[in-house]
Amino acid sequence: MPFEPVILFFLLGLMAGVIRSDLKIPGVLYESLSIFLLLAIGLKGGIELAKYPLASLAGPAVVVLLAAMLIPLTAFAILYRLGRMSRADAASIAAHYGSVSVVTFAVAASYLTRLDETFEGYMVVFLVLLEFPALVLGVILARRGGDESRLGPMLHEVLSGKSIVLLVGGLLIGWIAGADGIKPLDRLFLDLFKGVLAFFLLEMGLVVASRLGDLRKAGGFLLIFAIAMPLAAAGLGLLTAHLIDLSIGGAVLLATLFASASYIAAPAAMRIAIPEANPALSIGAALGITFPFNLLVGIPLYHSMATRLIGDL
Amino acid sequence: MTHELTSRKLLTVVCEASLERAIVADLARLGARGCTITDARGHGAHGERDGLWPPSANIRIEILCDLAVAEAIALNLKSRYYAQYSMVIFIADVQVLRPDKF
């Protein structure tokens, strides 16, 4: 199978939504599943992080952060200048694409594990680092020369939001406790991980189906952007991975992070910080097109690109 | 029993869940002495708000207060949020047993 089998649950949810099935996953379960996934990903990352000297990560982290900031800047320029979108919409969509999707990352990690492709355990640190700077940049781009008073509440919303609290919290717990300390929790957080991911993807399939109407509002330009942007960003991710000497698996994960667009932290933050932006456009593009594109086509494609680029060098 | 009842206003705000934190802060500033918040679903001018995930979740905020506070809150929320968020506000007459609480 060319893609990760857990994606079939996403397709099931999508199909159920399209045929208007009465299948509904309650909002509280969505919350519970996302809490579990964020915490489990943080924990796994923390356990792996304990194996590396922290100081050795500082250099690569700065390179990754700087490279990643090119994504929202480029996205904004394309949407605002070429796409002639409003400043608010262009900035909000740019922030979504500059930030990252935790679930896309989790699916890519599962995909690599299934293929026995190893990757650097500290990639979760990059996931955490890339979550919020693009959101700040998005707000600054939206308000350039104007009122930046909403930056404070937005920063609070993001930094105190569950994504950062649970990812960083899990990372710290895993790092402090180490593999042996977490062992009693393995059955819950490691063994059940893929099952919970399957449930979450089923839910996301339903959500995507309910947002398909938004795609009609998005227009052709945004539809093309939602596929071209992740491809270009993945290319940048692979080059950055090569620059900091990541393995093939690590390069695939970095490319996936760069290519993914946030739909958990970003929509909430942008709704507070850039209320004049139309959420149907950003969510329609990020979740309606880029998310399924990355799951079905992107991850295997980034893997083959990484194998060629890193494997040949 | 009738003589124990006092008239108050029930102000109800149905809006996007993302506004909860901001509105709760507004309410305290505008003189509300408490509120009740529940999750809500429905549809209207902004399409279906099915609560499947946070961006499509609504909340319903209820505040018991006197007319002056109800008007102050309604006008303030209208000016701050009506243009850019999905929000409905309505005010009803209600009877309460302990007017000093509201």
Coordinates of C-alpha atoms in Angstrom, one line a residue:
Chain A
M1 CA 0.0 0.0 0.0
P2 CA 1.6 3.3 -1.0
F3 CA 0.1 5.2 1.9
E4 CA -0.3 4.7 5.6
P5 CA -3.3 2.3 6.2
V6 CA -4.6 4.5 9.1
I7 CA -5.6 7.0 6.4
L8 CA -8.4 4.6 5.4
F9 CA -10.2 5.8 8.5
F10 CA -10.0 9.3 7.3
L11 CA -11.5 8.2 3.9
L12 CA -14.3 6.4 5.8
G13 CA -15.1 9.5 7.7
L14 CA -15.0 11.6 4.5
M15 CA -17.3 9.1 2.8
A16 CA -19.7 9.0 5.7
G17 CA -19.9 12.8 5.7
V18 CA -20.4 13.0 1.9
I19 CA -23.3 10.5 1.9
R20 CA -24.8 12.4 4.9
S21 CA -24.6 9.4 7.2
D22 CA -25.9 10.0 10.8
L23 CA -22.4 9.0 12.1
K24 CA -21.3 11.8 14.4
I25 CA -18.4 12.0 16.7
P26 CA -19.3 14.3 19.6
G27 CA -17.2 17.4 20.1
V28 CA -16.1 16.2 23.5
L29 CA -14.5 13.1 22.0
Y30 CA -12.7 15.3 19.5
E31 CA -11.3 17.2 22.5
S32 CA -10.4 14.0 24.3
L33 CA -8.7 12.4 21.3
S34 CA -6.7 15.5 20.5
I35 CA -5.6 15.8 24.2
F36 CA -4.4 12.2 24.0
L37 CA -2.6 12.6 20.7
L38 CA -0.8 15.8 21.7
L39 CA 0.3 14.4 25.1
A40 CA 1.4 11.0 23.6
I41 CA 3.4 12.8 20.8
G42 CA 5.0 15.0 23.4
L43 CA 5.9 12.1 25.6
K44 CA 7.4 10.0 22.8
G45 CA 9.5 13.0 21.7
G46 CA 10.6 13.7 25.3
I47 CA 11.8 10.1 25.7
E48 CA 13.8 10.4 22.5
L49 CA 15.1 13.8 23.4
A50 CA 16.6 12.5 26.6
K51 CA 19.1 10.6 24.4
Y52 CA 20.6 13.7 22.8
P53 CA 22.6 16.5 24.4
L54 CA 20.3 19.5 24.3
A55 CA 23.0 22.0 23.3
S56 CA 23.6 20.1 20.1
L57 CA 20.0 20.9 19.0
A58 CA 20.3 24.7 19.3
G59 CA 22.0 25.3 15.9
P60 CA 19.7 23.0 13.9
A61 CA 16.7 24.5 15.7
V62 CA 17.7 28.1 14.6
V63 CA 18.2 27.0 11.0
V64 CA 14.9 25.2 10.9
L65 CA 13.0 28.2 12.4
L66 CA 14.6 30.7 10.0
A67 CA 13.9 28.5 7.0
A68 CA 10.3 27.8 8.2
M69 CA 9.6 31.6 8.4
L70 CA 10.0 31.8 4.6
I71 CA 6.8 29.8 4.3
P72 CA 4.3 32.3 5.7
L73 CA 6.3 35.2 4.1
T74 CA 6.1 33.6 0.7
A75 CA 2.5 32.4 1.1
F76 CA 1.5 36.0 2.1
A77 CA 3.2 37.5 -0.9
I78 CA 1.6 35.0 -3.3
L79 CA -1.9 35.4 -1.9
Y80 CA -1.8 39.1 -1.4
R81 CA 0.0 40.2 -4.6
L82 CA -0.8 37.4 -7.1
G83 CA -4.1 36.2 -5.6
R84 CA -5.3 39.7 -4.9
M85 CA -6.8 38.6 -1.6
S86 CA -7.4 41.0 1.2
R87 CA -4.5 41.6 3.6
A88 CA -6.4 39.9 6.4
D89 CA -7.2 36.8 4.5
A90 CA -3.7 36.5 3.0
A91 CA -2.1 36.9 6.4
S92 CA -4.4 34.5 8.1
I93 CA -3.9 31.8 5.4
A94 CA -0.2 32.4 5.5
A95 CA -0.2 31.8 9.2
H96 CA -2.1 28.5 8.8
Y97 CA 0.5 27.3 6.3
G98 CA 3.5 28.6 8.3
S99 CA 2.3 26.7 11.4
V100 CA 2.1 22.9 11.4
S101 CA -0.3 20.0 11.6
V102 CA 0.4 17.6 14.5
V103 CA -1.8 14.9 13.0
T104 CA -0.1 15.0 9.6
F105 CA 3.2 14.7 11.5
A106 CA 1.9 11.7 13.4
V107 CA 0.7 10.0 10.2
A108 CA 4.1 10.6 8.6
A109 CA 5.9 9.1 11.7
S110 CA 3.6 6.1 11.5
Y111 CA 4.3 5.7 7.8
L112 CA 8.1 5.8 8.4
T113 CA 7.8 3.3 11.3
R114 CA 5.9 0.9 9.1
L115 CA 8.6 1.1 6.4
D116 CA 11.4 0.6 9.1
E117 CA 12.8 4.0 8.2
T118 CA 14.4 5.5 11.3
F119 CA 14.3 9.2 12.2
E120 CA 15.7 11.5 14.8
G121 CA 13.6 11.4 17.9
Y122 CA 14.0 15.1 18.6
M123 CA 11.9 16.0 15.5
V124 CA 9.0 16.6 18.0
V125 CA 11.0 19.6 19.3
F126 CA 10.8 21.1 15.8
L127 CA 7.1 20.4 15.8
V128 CA 6.7 22.4 18.9
L129 CA 9.0 25.2 17.7
L130 CA 7.2 25.6 14.4
E131 CA 3.7 25.7 15.9
F132 CA 3.5 29.4 16.9
P133 CA 6.0 31.8 15.3
A134 CA 4.1 31.8 12.0
L135 CA 1.0 32.8 13.8
V136 CA 2.7 35.8 15.3
L137 CA 4.1 36.6 11.9
G138 CA 0.6 36.3 10.4
V139 CA -0.8 38.9 12.8
I140 CA 2.1 41.3 12.2
L141 CA 1.5 40.9 8.4
A142 CA -2.2 41.5 8.8
R143 CA -1.7 44.6 10.9
R144 CA 1.3 46.1 9.3
G145 CA 1.1 49.9 9.9
G146 CA -2.1 49.3 11.9
D147 CA -3.4 48.2 15.2
E148 CA -1.3 45.4 16.8
S149 CA -3.3 45.4 20.0
R150 CA -4.6 41.9 19.4
L151 CA -1.2 40.4 19.3
G152 CA -1.1 40.0 23.1
P153 CA -4.4 38.1 23.5
M154 CA -3.5 36.0 20.5
L155 CA -0.1 35.1 22.0
H156 CA -1.8 34.2 25.2
E157 CA -4.3 32.1 23.3
V158 CA -1.6 30.2 21.5
L159 CA 1.0 29.8 24.3
S160 CA -1.6 28.8 26.9
G161 CA -3.6 26.8 24.3
K162 CA -3.8 23.0 24.7
S163 CA -1.5 22.3 21.7
I164 CA 1.5 24.0 23.3
V165 CA 0.7 23.1 26.9
L166 CA 0.3 19.4 26.1
L167 CA 3.1 19.0 23.6
V168 CA 5.7 20.9 25.7
G169 CA 4.3 19.3 28.9
G170 CA 4.5 15.8 27.4
L171 CA 8.0 16.6 26.1
L172 CA 9.2 17.6 29.6
I173 CA 7.5 14.7 31.3
G174 CA 9.1 12.2 28.8
W175 CA 12.5 14.0 29.0
I176 CA 12.5 14.0 32.9
A177 CA 11.0 10.5 33.3
G178 CA 12.9 8.8 30.5
A179 CA 12.0 5.5 28.8
D180 CA 12.1 3.5 32.0
G181 CA 10.0 6.0 33.9
I182 CA 7.3 6.1 31.2
K183 CA 7.2 2.3 30.9
P184 CA 4.2 1.7 33.1
L185 CA 2.3 4.1 30.8
D186 CA 3.4 2.5 27.6
R187 CA 0.2 0.5 27.1
L188 CA -1.8 3.7 27.2
F189 CA 0.3 6.2 25.4
L190 CA 2.4 4.0 23.0
D191 CA 0.4 0.9 22.3
L192 CA -3.0 2.6 21.9
F193 CA -1.6 5.6 19.9
K194 CA -2.4 4.3 16.5
G195 CA -5.9 3.3 17.4
V196 CA -6.6 6.8 18.8
L197 CA -5.0 8.3 15.7
A198 CA -7.4 6.2 13.6
F199 CA -10.4 7.5 15.6
F200 CA -9.2 11.0 15.2
L201 CA -8.7 10.6 11.5
L202 CA -12.3 9.3 11.2
E203 CA -13.5 12.4 12.9
M204 CA -11.3 14.6 10.7
G205 CA -12.8 12.9 7.6
L206 CA -16.3 13.9 8.9
V207 CA -15.1 17.5 9.6
V208 CA -13.5 17.8 6.1
A209 CA -16.8 16.5 4.5
S210 CA -18.7 19.2 6.4
R211 CA -16.3 21.9 5.1
L212 CA -16.4 20.9 1.4
G213 CA -18.9 23.7 0.8
D214 CA -16.2 26.2 1.9
L215 CA -14.1 25.0 -1.1
R216 CA -16.6 26.5 -3.5
K217 CA -16.0 29.9 -1.8
A218 CA -12.3 29.5 -2.0
G219 CA -11.9 29.9 -5.8
G220 CA -9.5 28.3 -8.2
F221 CA -6.5 30.3 -7.1
L222 CA -6.7 29.2 -3.5
L223 CA -7.3 25.6 -4.6
I224 CA -4.1 25.6 -6.7
F225 CA -2.2 27.3 -3.8
A226 CA -3.3 24.6 -1.3
I227 CA -1.5 22.0 -3.4
A228 CA 1.4 24.0 -4.8
M229 CA 2.4 25.6 -1.4
P230 CA 2.9 22.3 0.4
L231 CA 5.0 21.0 -2.5
A232 CA 7.2 24.0 -2.5
A233 CA 7.4 24.0 1.3
A234 CA 8.3 20.3 1.4
G235 CA 11.2 21.1 -1.1
L236 CA 12.4 23.8 1.3
G237 CA 12.1 21.3 4.2
L238 CA 14.2 18.7 2.4
L239 CA 16.9 21.3 1.6
T240 CA 16.9 22.4 5.2
A241 CA 17.1 18.8 6.4
H242 CA 20.1 18.3 4.2
L243 CA 21.7 21.4 5.6
I244 CA 21.4 20.2 9.2
D245 CA 22.4 16.6 8.2
L246 CA 19.1 14.8 9.0
S247 CA 18.6 11.1 8.1
I248 CA 16.1 10.2 5.3
G249 CA 13.4 9.6 7.9
G250 CA 14.1 12.9 9.6
A251 CA 14.1 14.7 6.3
V252 CA 10.7 13.3 5.5
L253 CA 9.3 14.5 8.8
L254 CA 10.8 18.0 8.4
A255 CA 9.4 18.2 4.8
T256 CA 6.0 17.0 6.2
L257 CA 6.1 19.7 8.9
F258 CA 7.0 22.4 6.4
A259 CA 4.3 21.2 4.0
S260 CA 1.5 20.8 6.6
A261 CA -0.9 23.5 7.6
S262 CA -2.3 24.0 11.0
Y263 CA -6.0 23.4 11.7
I264 CA -6.0 23.1 15.5
A265 CA -4.0 26.0 16.9
A266 CA -4.1 28.4 13.9
P267 CA -7.9 28.7 13.4
A268 CA -8.5 29.5 17.1
A269 CA -5.6 32.0 17.2
M270 CA -6.5 33.7 13.9
R271 CA -10.2 34.0 14.9
I272 CA -9.1 36.1 17.9
A273 CA -6.3 38.0 16.3
I274 CA -7.5 38.6 12.7
P275 CA -11.3 38.5 13.0
E276 CA -11.8 40.2 9.7
A277 CA -10.3 37.2 7.9
N278 CA -12.8 34.7 6.6
P279 CA -12.2 31.4 8.4
A280 CA -13.9 29.5 5.6
L281 CA -11.0 30.3 3.2
S282 CA -8.1 29.3 5.5
I283 CA -9.8 26.2 7.0
G284 CA -11.2 25.2 3.6
A285 CA -7.7 25.3 2.1
A286 CA -5.7 23.9 5.0
L287 CA -8.1 21.2 6.0
G288 CA -10.1 20.6 2.9
I289 CA -7.2 20.3 0.5
T290 CA -3.7 20.4 2.0
F291 CA -4.5 18.0 4.8
P292 CA -5.8 15.2 2.6
F293 CA -3.3 15.9 -0.1
N294 CA -0.4 15.5 2.4
L295 CA -1.9 12.3 3.8
L296 CA -2.6 10.6 0.5
V297 CA 0.0 12.0 -1.9
G298 CA 2.4 14.2 0.0
I299 CA 4.0 11.9 2.6
P300 CA 4.9 9.1 0.2
L301 CA 6.1 11.7 -2.3
Y302 CA 8.3 13.5 0.3
H303 CA 9.7 10.1 1.2
S304 CA 10.7 9.3 -2.4
M305 CA 12.1 12.9 -2.8
A306 CA 14.1 12.5 0.4
T307 CA 15.4 9.1 -0.6
R308 CA 16.7 10.6 -3.9
L309 CA 18.1 13.8 -2.4
I310 CA 19.7 12.5 0.8
G311 CA 20.3 9.0 -0.4
D312 CA 22.3 10.2 -3.4
L313 CA 24.4 12.8 -1.6
Chain B
M1 CA -45.8 33.4 46.3
T2 CA -46.2 36.2 43.7
H3 CA -45.1 38.9 46.1
E4 CA -41.7 37.2 46.5
L5 CA -40.9 37.5 42.8
T6 CA -39.0 40.4 41.3
S7 CA -38.5 41.3 37.6
R8 CA -35.1 41.0 36.1
K9 CA -33.7 40.6 32.6
L10 CA -32.4 37.4 31.1
L11 CA -29.7 38.3 28.5
T12 CA -28.8 35.5 26.2
V13 CA -25.8 35.5 23.9
V14 CA -25.3 32.7 21.3
C15 CA -21.9 33.0 19.7
E16 CA -18.8 31.3 18.5
A17 CA -17.1 29.3 21.2
S18 CA -13.8 31.1 20.4
L19 CA -15.2 34.3 22.0
E20 CA -15.8 32.8 25.4
R21 CA -12.7 34.1 27.2
A22 CA -13.1 37.6 25.7
I23 CA -16.8 37.8 26.5
V24 CA -16.5 36.6 30.1
A25 CA -13.9 39.3 30.6
D26 CA -16.3 41.9 29.0
L27 CA -19.2 40.7 31.3
A28 CA -17.3 41.3 34.5
R29 CA -16.2 44.7 33.3
L30 CA -19.8 45.7 32.4
G31 CA -21.3 44.8 35.7
A32 CA -22.6 41.2 35.3
R33 CA -22.5 39.4 38.6
G34 CA -22.4 35.9 37.0
C35 CA -23.3 33.9 34.0
T36 CA -24.1 30.4 32.8
I37 CA -22.3 29.0 29.7
T38 CA -23.5 25.9 27.8
D39 CA -22.3 24.3 24.5
A40 CA -24.7 25.0 21.7
R41 CA -25.4 23.8 18.2
G42 CA -27.6 25.1 15.4
H43 CA -27.7 26.9 12.1
G44 CA -28.4 30.4 10.8
A45 CA -26.9 33.1 8.7
H46 CA -23.4 31.6 9.2
G47 CA -24.4 28.2 8.0
E48 CA -24.3 25.0 10.1
R49 CA -22.6 25.4 13.5
D50 CA -22.5 21.6 14.3
G51 CA -19.9 21.6 17.1
L52 CA -18.0 18.8 15.4
W53 CA -14.8 20.5 16.2
P54 CA -13.8 23.8 17.8
P55 CA -14.0 26.1 14.8
S56 CA -17.7 25.1 14.3
A57 CA -18.6 25.2 18.0
N58 CA -21.1 27.6 19.5
I59 CA -21.8 28.6 23.1
R60 CA -24.8 30.1 24.8
I61 CA -24.2 32.5 27.6
E62 CA -27.0 33.5 29.9
I63 CA -26.8 36.4 32.3
L64 CA -29.4 37.5 34.8
C65 CA -29.2 41.2 35.5
D66 CA -31.1 44.5 35.7
L67 CA -32.2 46.4 32.6
A68 CA -29.3 48.9 32.7
V69 CA -26.6 46.2 32.8
A70 CA -28.4 44.1 30.1
E71 CA -28.5 47.1 27.8
A72 CA -24.9 48.0 28.5
I73 CA -23.7 44.4 27.8
A74 CA -25.9 44.0 24.6
L75 CA -24.7 47.3 23.1
N76 CA -21.1 46.7 24.0
L77 CA -21.0 43.2 22.5
K78 CA -22.9 44.4 19.4
S79 CA -20.3 47.1 18.7
R80 CA -17.4 44.8 19.4
Y81 CA -18.4 41.5 17.7
Y82 CA -21.4 41.8 15.5
A83 CA -19.5 42.8 12.3
Q84 CA -17.0 39.9 12.3
Y85 CA -18.3 37.1 14.4
S86 CA -21.5 35.0 14.4
M87 CA -23.5 36.2 17.4
V88 CA -27.1 36.6 18.4
I89 CA -28.2 38.5 21.5
F90 CA -31.7 38.7 22.9
I91 CA -33.2 39.9 26.2
A92 CA -36.3 38.4 28.0
D93 CA -38.2 39.4 31.1
V94 CA -37.9 36.9 33.9
Q95 CA -38.9 36.7 37.6
V96 CA -36.3 35.8 40.2
L97 CA -36.6 35.0 43.9
R98 CA -33.4 36.7 45.1
P99 CA -33.1 40.0 43.3
D100 CA -30.0 41.0 45.4
K101 CA -28.0 38.3 43.6
F102 CA -28.6 39.8 40.1

